[in-house]
Amino acid sequence: MSTASAPKLTRKDFVTDQDVRWCPGCGDYSILAQVQKVFPELGVPRENIVFISGIGCSSRFPYYMNTYGFHSIHGRAPAIATGLKVSRPDLMVWVVTGDGDGLSIGGNHLIHALRRNVDLKILLFNNRIYGLTKGQYSPTSELGKITKSTPLGSADHPLNPLLLALGADATFIARTIDVEAKHQQDIIRRAAEHKGSAFVEILQNCNVYNDGAFAALTDRETKADTQLVLEHGKPMIFGKNRDRGIRLNGLTPEVVTLGNGVSTADLLVHDEHDPVIAFLLSRMAPPEFPTPIGVLRVEQKPTFDALMNRQIEEAKAKFGEGDLEKLLHRGDVWTVP
Amino acid sequence: MSTASAPKLTRKDFVTDQDVRWCPGCGDYSILAQVQKVFPELGVPRENIVFISGIGCSSRFPYYMNTYGFHSIHGRAPAIATGLKVSRPDLMVWVVTGDGDGLSIGGNHLIHALRRNVDLKILLFNNRIYGLTKGQYSPTSELGKITKSTPLGSADHPLNPLLLALGADATFIARTIDVEAKHQQDIIRRAAEHKGSAFVEILQNCNVYNDGAFAALTDRETKADTQLVLEHGKPMIFGKNRDRGIRLNGLTPEVVTLGNGVSTADLLVHDEHDPVIAFLLSRMAPPEFPTPIGVLRVEQKPTFDALMNRQIEEAKAKFGEGDLEKLLHRGDVWTVP
Amino acid sequence: MATNPIGAPLQKPVQERESVVIRFAGDSGDGMQLTGMQFTTESVLAGNDIGTLPDFPAEIRAPAGTLYGVSAFQVNFSSKNVYTAGDDLDALVVMNPAALKTNLPDLKPNGILIYDTAEFTESNLKKAEYTQNPLEDGSLDKYQVYPVEITKITTLALKDLNLPNRSVMRCRNFFALGVVSWLFNRPIEPTQKWIKERFRRNPEVMEANLRALQAGYHYGENTEIFASSYEVKPAPIAPGTYRNITGNTATALGFLAAAYKAGLPLFLGSYPITPASDVLHELATFKNFNVYTFQAEDEIAGVGSALGAAFGGAIGITTTAGPGMNLKAETIGLAAAVELPLVITDIQRAGPSTGMPTKPEQADLLQALYGRHGEAPLPVIAAATPADCFYAAFEAVRIAVKYMTPVILLTDGYLANASEPWLLPAVSDLPEIKVEFRTDPHGFFPYLRDETTLARPWVRPGTPGLEHRIGGLEKDYLTGNISYAPLNHEQMVRVRYRKMAKITQDIPPTKIDGPDRGKLLVIGWGSTYGSIAAAVKEFQEQGKAVSHVHLRYLNPLPADLGGIIARFDKVLVPEMNMGQLLRVLRAEYLVDAVGLNKIQGRPFKVAEIAARIARMLEE
Amino acid sequence: MATNPIGAPLQKPVQERESVVIRFAGDSGDGMQLTGMQFTTESVLAGNDIGTLPDFPAEIRAPAGTLYGVSAFQVNFSSKNVYTAGDDLDALVVMNPAALKTNLPDLKPNGILIYDTAEFTESNLKKAEYTQNPLEDGSLDKYQVYPVEITKITTLALKDLNLPNRSVMRCRNFFALGVVSWLFNRPIEPTQKWIKERFRRNPEVMEANLRALQAGYHYGENTEIFASSYEVKPAPIAPGTYRNITGNTATALGFLAAAYKAGLPLFLGSYPITPASDVLHELATFKNFNVYTFQAEDEIAGVGSALGAAFGGAIGITTTAGPGMNLKAETIGLAAAVELPLVITDIQRAGPSTGMPTKPEQADLLQALYGRHGEAPLPVIAAATPADCFYAAFEAVRIAVKYMTPVILLTDGYLANASEPWLLPAVSDLPEIKVEFRTDPHGFFPYLRDETTLARPWVRPGTPGLEHRIGGLEKDYLTGNISYAPLNHEQMVRVRYRKMAKITQDIPPTKIDGPDRGKLLVIGWGSTYGSIAAAVKEFQEQGKAVSHVHLRYLNPLPADLGGIIARFDKVLVPEMNMGQLLRVLRAEYLVDAVGLNKIQGRPFKVAEIAARIARMLEE
Ligand SMILES: Cc1ncc(C[n+]2csc(CCOP(=O)(O)OP(=O)(O)O)c2C)c(N)n1
Ligand SMILES: Cc1ncc(C[n+]2csc(CCOP(=O)(O)OP(=O)(O)O)c2C)c(N)n1
Ligand code: SF4
Ligand code: SF4
Ligand SMILES: [Mg+2]
Ligand SMILES: [Mg+2]
């Protein structure tokens, strides 16, 4: 990415002239605000940034970002973004998707983008519902969810986005929450900095069709007890009084209260580079556990786009810049006088 | 499944009159043989068994099984099988797929069938190549693989089928090898017995387009050193002299040699019910580790088909068997005299 | 002297009208859909024939007061037969300036305009992008304008209930409904009953809404503002029991009825998409009828699961809109190759691509006919009206099962949400759907065909002795084993075509609405039925030789259609597309038919079709 | 006196023939494709015009000796212009009984039949499902039968090399080629050169194959078995440099050339599928030409990635066959809506569904035209011959870029694998492809159109000041912002249609092969070119007023086509489908054209078309 002589941008530079058409009170507003806030800091010229989305409330995002944007079709954004990033490695490419767009119809493109480690920043707005189509359950809705399409409750065990990303061997996996402005900004920044596929699940309230899905996690009263804020190299502590933590019992994590012989030293220390810790974290969920937020995993691996472009450079180095006339005449040719 | 008065079947009962059209020497033959061998033992009448496949060499399997069968289209077998199993819970439904069929084009249906825990037995023949289309790389081909479509080597980090299944929270995950007749039979039997989605990766040699992909794993000379045969409740030991094992160092597995102060008691004991062990095993791969084969994970969870059918039974219990005449007249009706 | 529903004698004179077209318009939060539905119920119970047209905003919940957040509901009620929701409006009720701006163009000169005075604030005018106040700049001069203090009086009426302001505001629609019910002499009991039922667990809200309704009614009666009220006499309606039904509900019931008659479970594999989702929602409530509804991970899995269920012996169906149809194409081709019964429902919306998801169009016909690779002909059936969706869905299942073939059913976003009174059929009067699964192993071949239908046998897995394999590769004509034999392939392609031709034996003689020969034949299909029928009727009443044929079967076409076409001088084909049926008819009958094409995401007005008919008669 | 390639004087008399059609057939392991290719090269260097037709088994490697494992390669070489690979065979070489059984029906009476004696064992006869030995039951009586001890003599010839038997068996095809090369006076140097190059790292195998070849040649010369050899004189061929090329290679080179001329990177997003995969394989070797080849996870990602690349300013293309076309439909619709250049290549194979993947068909035309929901018209271009694939691919890119539209390119499984000599064009003679990315922010609107092409501007992300958003929702006519305005939608649908119409300005006047008016016009498209051309020529040589028009542009149709059609009494449309172009022409021109339809997974024979022409001229 050319970051050379970028003039200093401000938040307003990333705002478009389009009316934002989400429902009043939708969690998407906050996400938009945080992204617009962080972007000037990235030092990437606006014209070198592209947002690609699928279909869903979340996927309207590109219209509101004053960068290049492509609001495509349901579930296909990672595929479109892959083609763009591979052929234009100079661009910074973001994908915005929803739990339906990215995990239901688009699940396959998502896991393939992740396993290839295409240098895409993928923001998945997880509201555990289909917003745009007015309230059917999604692959992240809890078992037994009563929605328009499941009046007797859903019979599907939900997908765990972070676990799935780990299953696809993603090199950057993180989770944040719509209303946690500061935390979200940090995660967006970290994702932007990661070289490779960055997968970020953003828990997002749909106040129309799934209001309060994350209430326990965001209520000022309870959040200290329900959020486990991850910090690399730091023990896993949470709770209003910072007196609770995660300890390993064999290979099984458990919640413990500090004191009574349990000290910080007994707690699991977060290590973004340890896949087993990422695995343990991705499976921690209420009511038994707090919900981990932060960066679960970071790994460095060559990116797909870089490898693809390296092949082109190597081929040029080896065979020279292609000469069509020569190529056409290659092989068994003959001349009729 | 009605297993009541099934007459005693033999291997031959499962053989069809169709010529088997795989290449001479293909690993698929052995898989077919093991399945035909095990099936009479299952005690399920032939007519209650259905094989559904996609497209690929592997997907020709149903033609050779004298049961009901459906050779469908590329990647879609799990979806078709889900519809069948949900509406016909009395049938035993098997899915046969390949690394391309099941993990490339069909990856999404696969993970959704697994996460829903549809009671399907899924056999994925992994030859790390596209056989039927004559030799392109597949999502399980190693990075840098030179094939017809990647003359300069592939740039894709491969998918790990077992890890992906774990990422989808599958309730039964196992691996076996085409030429290990006895092991394969055991695994097929275990899969058949599992109530829920059973995912079985079968490493399979494509002797035409990817010959020897698993040579180190199957060569009589080396296999004792390269296979880690899993047994529930047993320490993880391998090696020609059964003198090597897997030990945990913190959360990181390592290969150790027994003796010199290292004893069997130090080794990791396989536990099919511990997800962390399944995670560790799914990531073990040569050259650093032996290749685990056997059942990595088993969990009991209600199946999707059972939950769906329970809803119907409950609805009938609650509202009575549907009466159409009544239903049509429900709500605001009025009569014109 | 008539009495009003509250029992007091009517004070004001009553003018009689043959029919009235009214539209309620407001913010999506204003409850206009509900208001419209209740007004429809009142009209139906008043004995009128009716047609309705809801118009939702594309956004879930657009910011209040914006132009794109306007939601509207139109009702046409009449003392004669009704074919459409009406062209232009006799009356318009607007809850705010945005609703005025987007709907005023449809109001007839001298039409009735009712608006809520409180909402015409400067800020609301701005949100509606008015630079001048339309109440003041003379732009409403040509209408009968009734400023009504909807907000204010509702607030007053509910004052002593001490409700939060938000709840009070939510009652304004019932006040408006009360006013309009008085104005058009509608009975408000049905609405009172509805409110009592709906809010039975919330007595305060119940009381508030009842009061608002009544207050509105009294307002009409007592204030000086309306000089008279209007009456629309009952229409001559066939006797029987009716209900008001939308196309999507009718579609769901049609499928349910077909499975019921077939005595088989119904399996719907579907993925939500506007405007099709409601069929899924509806069927999901009928589990006690042995209905499986599976919300799949995508459209491919939706149709795939339905095909799997069909293989298992259930009535397999799938529902979607255009974008989903693309994705289902490959599986539909497989279903065609394996010859299993399956109904694929496309509830068409405006394209291409995502297009205008909430707006109707008829532009998927050619896709339905040809949108698969290879030669994969399928029956295509279209519904003409909301209630007709019931019969079309039923017929689609019947054909699928009888001929062992996938069938494509077309409706559209207009039919989906519009409603009309439906004369309920007796279940025993519905056609039989006879399914005989093959159980006899003797002489069994998977592709052995029935002579009259060319259907192959349907075998339920679980049947001993009939174990067999099917698939998408070309098959031997009899055994179904894989075959690459050149002549066998040609034979198979042709037999699949011949099977389509066989279906013509199930198509009843084409109904010609009007003389069976003459100057002009108007041919339509799908949701244009009402507009065409009404337009043609105008000319027939003038004694013109104009007729109307409305096609239910788009493939195969009725055997008698060519003969009918030949008996008319000209053929007009109005479609909400660029001329898709037109192409089919031209190719099939070499007739120089012409198209009337409207692609605006909304139905034809009767007048638009009538104008074209007039021109063609003159030419 | 002619000398043979080994330098010895020819001993036997030589008969001259105008042209010969020969087929090599054997097990898939027998190297018949290679033999055929080498024989082709020899013929080309002998100065003949040629046409070839490979025929692979569907199986990867079927068990030896089975009927479904037979692989064949047919060559038509001539002293006149060649249009097809030939109808019936003048000569047939079979390596085993299965090859005899499946290929004999195509051999002309009195045709030459060469077989390997050693292979007619009881077990092989059984595998070929012969109940009687055809060598003995008189069924070969009507042919010139030459039993050749191919296996035996090859074994003898290589004896002292001490190769394993398997390797020896692998040389038999070169022995057979040697025999046939002698028989038809072909130079064997090119094959010798090829063997030397191919096996340069394996001198033993090289030597073995060279010896086998030579032994075969000597066998023809020296044994008594052939009384004479045959000669086919050079054909009158335009001067220039040639290479033999298959359709798939030509397609790959056409795309490469177009991107080269445009000065842009080429991005192919594709998913393997028969018979399209070779285009991917081929392009994957051109990375030094700035070619990106991406084997995607499925067809949807294939076309999606290509569209993403096009958005980024590359030449985006995708390649597939019928089943993949279904899956790409939704993304093609998106590309149509966002108006980005993109070429979608459908290399048609026999359907429906999986069908017969290795066999050609032309049954995806209507899908190409109409296989998307909504009104999404696209240019459709078809290639007529293997070498023509180059120009068709090039033209598809040119149109896509010039008009900012996705374009569908149709070829088929026959063109894909068949080959013909190609007169190499000079790169400088290829048409210009001018791309000007918009960079000027002044007055920029994403949907502001060029007047002559109606193309919107192509903007590369990375261009400052032109940041904008596009998408699949309906867009405002100028700004491209989302718009649900009814009249705007109609305007947009119509402008997308008008853009298609504009493309007619790029279509050259239609070439009429034959008189420009007359009794019968034969209209074709795609790979039927050769058969139609040859058949029509027969009648023209008899002075009949029969002409041939072969369409490259299926949408839009050439502006002059209607006029041409009107000048003929009758129109015949031969297609390898049930009449798809036929439907289009009938609808468009109301012409009572008739179809000649063959759907057997193989090309028309010239005679089949000629017979129909004769009948139509008589009627
Ligand atoms: C091919 C296709 N299928 C279905 C739809 C309908 N559809 C649009 S968005 C959506 C789901 C949206 O859910 P999610 O991705 O969670 O986004 P949200 O609206 O909740 O942000 C669906 C089913 C579509 N537009 N295209
Ligand atoms: C929609 C579609 N795309 C592509 C193909 C072509 N195709 C058939 S099988 C296959 C891949 C086979 O690979 P795998 O699943 O690994 O099976 P194998 O042949 O190796 O057993 C492909 C790409 C197809 N039949 N249908
Ligand atoms: S429906 Fe839900 S997710 Fe969509 S805009 Fe409204 S609140 Fe947000
Ligand atoms: S190509 Fe490979 S996988 Fe396919 S049948 Fe042959 S050996 Fe087996
Ligand atoms: Mg969502
Ligand atoms: Mg494979």
XYZ file of C-alpha atoms and ligand atoms in Angstrom, chain B residues 28 55-59 74 97-102 105 125 127 129-133 138 204, chain C residues 330, chain D residues 271-274 299 323-324 327 349 354, ligand 2:
60
model
C -11.282 -46.307 -3.983
C -19.323 -35.509 -8.389
C -15.797 -36.858 -8.555
C -14.201 -40.267 -8.865
C -15.111 -40.876 -5.252
C -18.689 -39.834 -5.889
C -20.820 -31.340 -7.408
C -17.566 -37.101 -1.156
C -14.049 -36.091 -2.169
C -11.638 -33.400 -1.102
C -12.796 -31.255 -3.998
C -16.454 -32.128 -3.778
C -16.692 -31.851 -0.021
C -17.315 -26.397 -3.896
C -12.101 -39.622 0.252
C -6.605 -37.972 -2.319
C -6.151 -33.945 -5.927
C -8.990 -33.566 -8.393
C -9.146 -37.015 -9.921
C -12.140 -36.899 -12.215
C -11.125 -33.663 -13.907
C -7.411 -29.540 -4.376
C -6.904 -42.358 -0.459
C -28.067 -26.486 -11.388
C -12.995 -23.798 -11.350
C -11.968 -26.956 -13.199
C -14.601 -28.650 -15.308
C -14.577 -30.779 -18.415
C -17.608 -21.411 -10.036
C -23.121 -26.819 -14.834
C -20.814 -23.972 -13.886
C -23.828 -21.240 -10.694
C -21.093 -30.089 -23.215
C -24.035 -33.766 -15.563
C -20.595 -27.497 -10.894
C -19.459 -28.350 -11.298
N -18.239 -27.834 -11.321
C -17.188 -28.580 -11.677
C -17.353 -29.874 -12.035
C -16.164 -30.681 -12.465
N -15.684 -31.582 -11.443
C -16.132 -32.818 -11.356
S -15.431 -33.694 -10.105
C -14.448 -32.368 -9.691
C -13.458 -32.445 -8.580
C -13.237 -33.812 -8.134
O -12.349 -33.804 -7.071
P -12.645 -34.614 -5.747
O -13.916 -34.199 -5.135
O -11.431 -34.506 -4.920
O -12.922 -36.102 -6.264
P -11.901 -37.172 -6.833
O -12.184 -37.231 -8.283
O -10.532 -36.736 -6.494
O -12.328 -38.416 -6.114
C -14.709 -31.296 -10.502
C -14.016 -30.021 -10.381
C -18.659 -30.386 -12.006
N -18.941 -31.647 -12.321
N -19.679 -29.610 -11.631
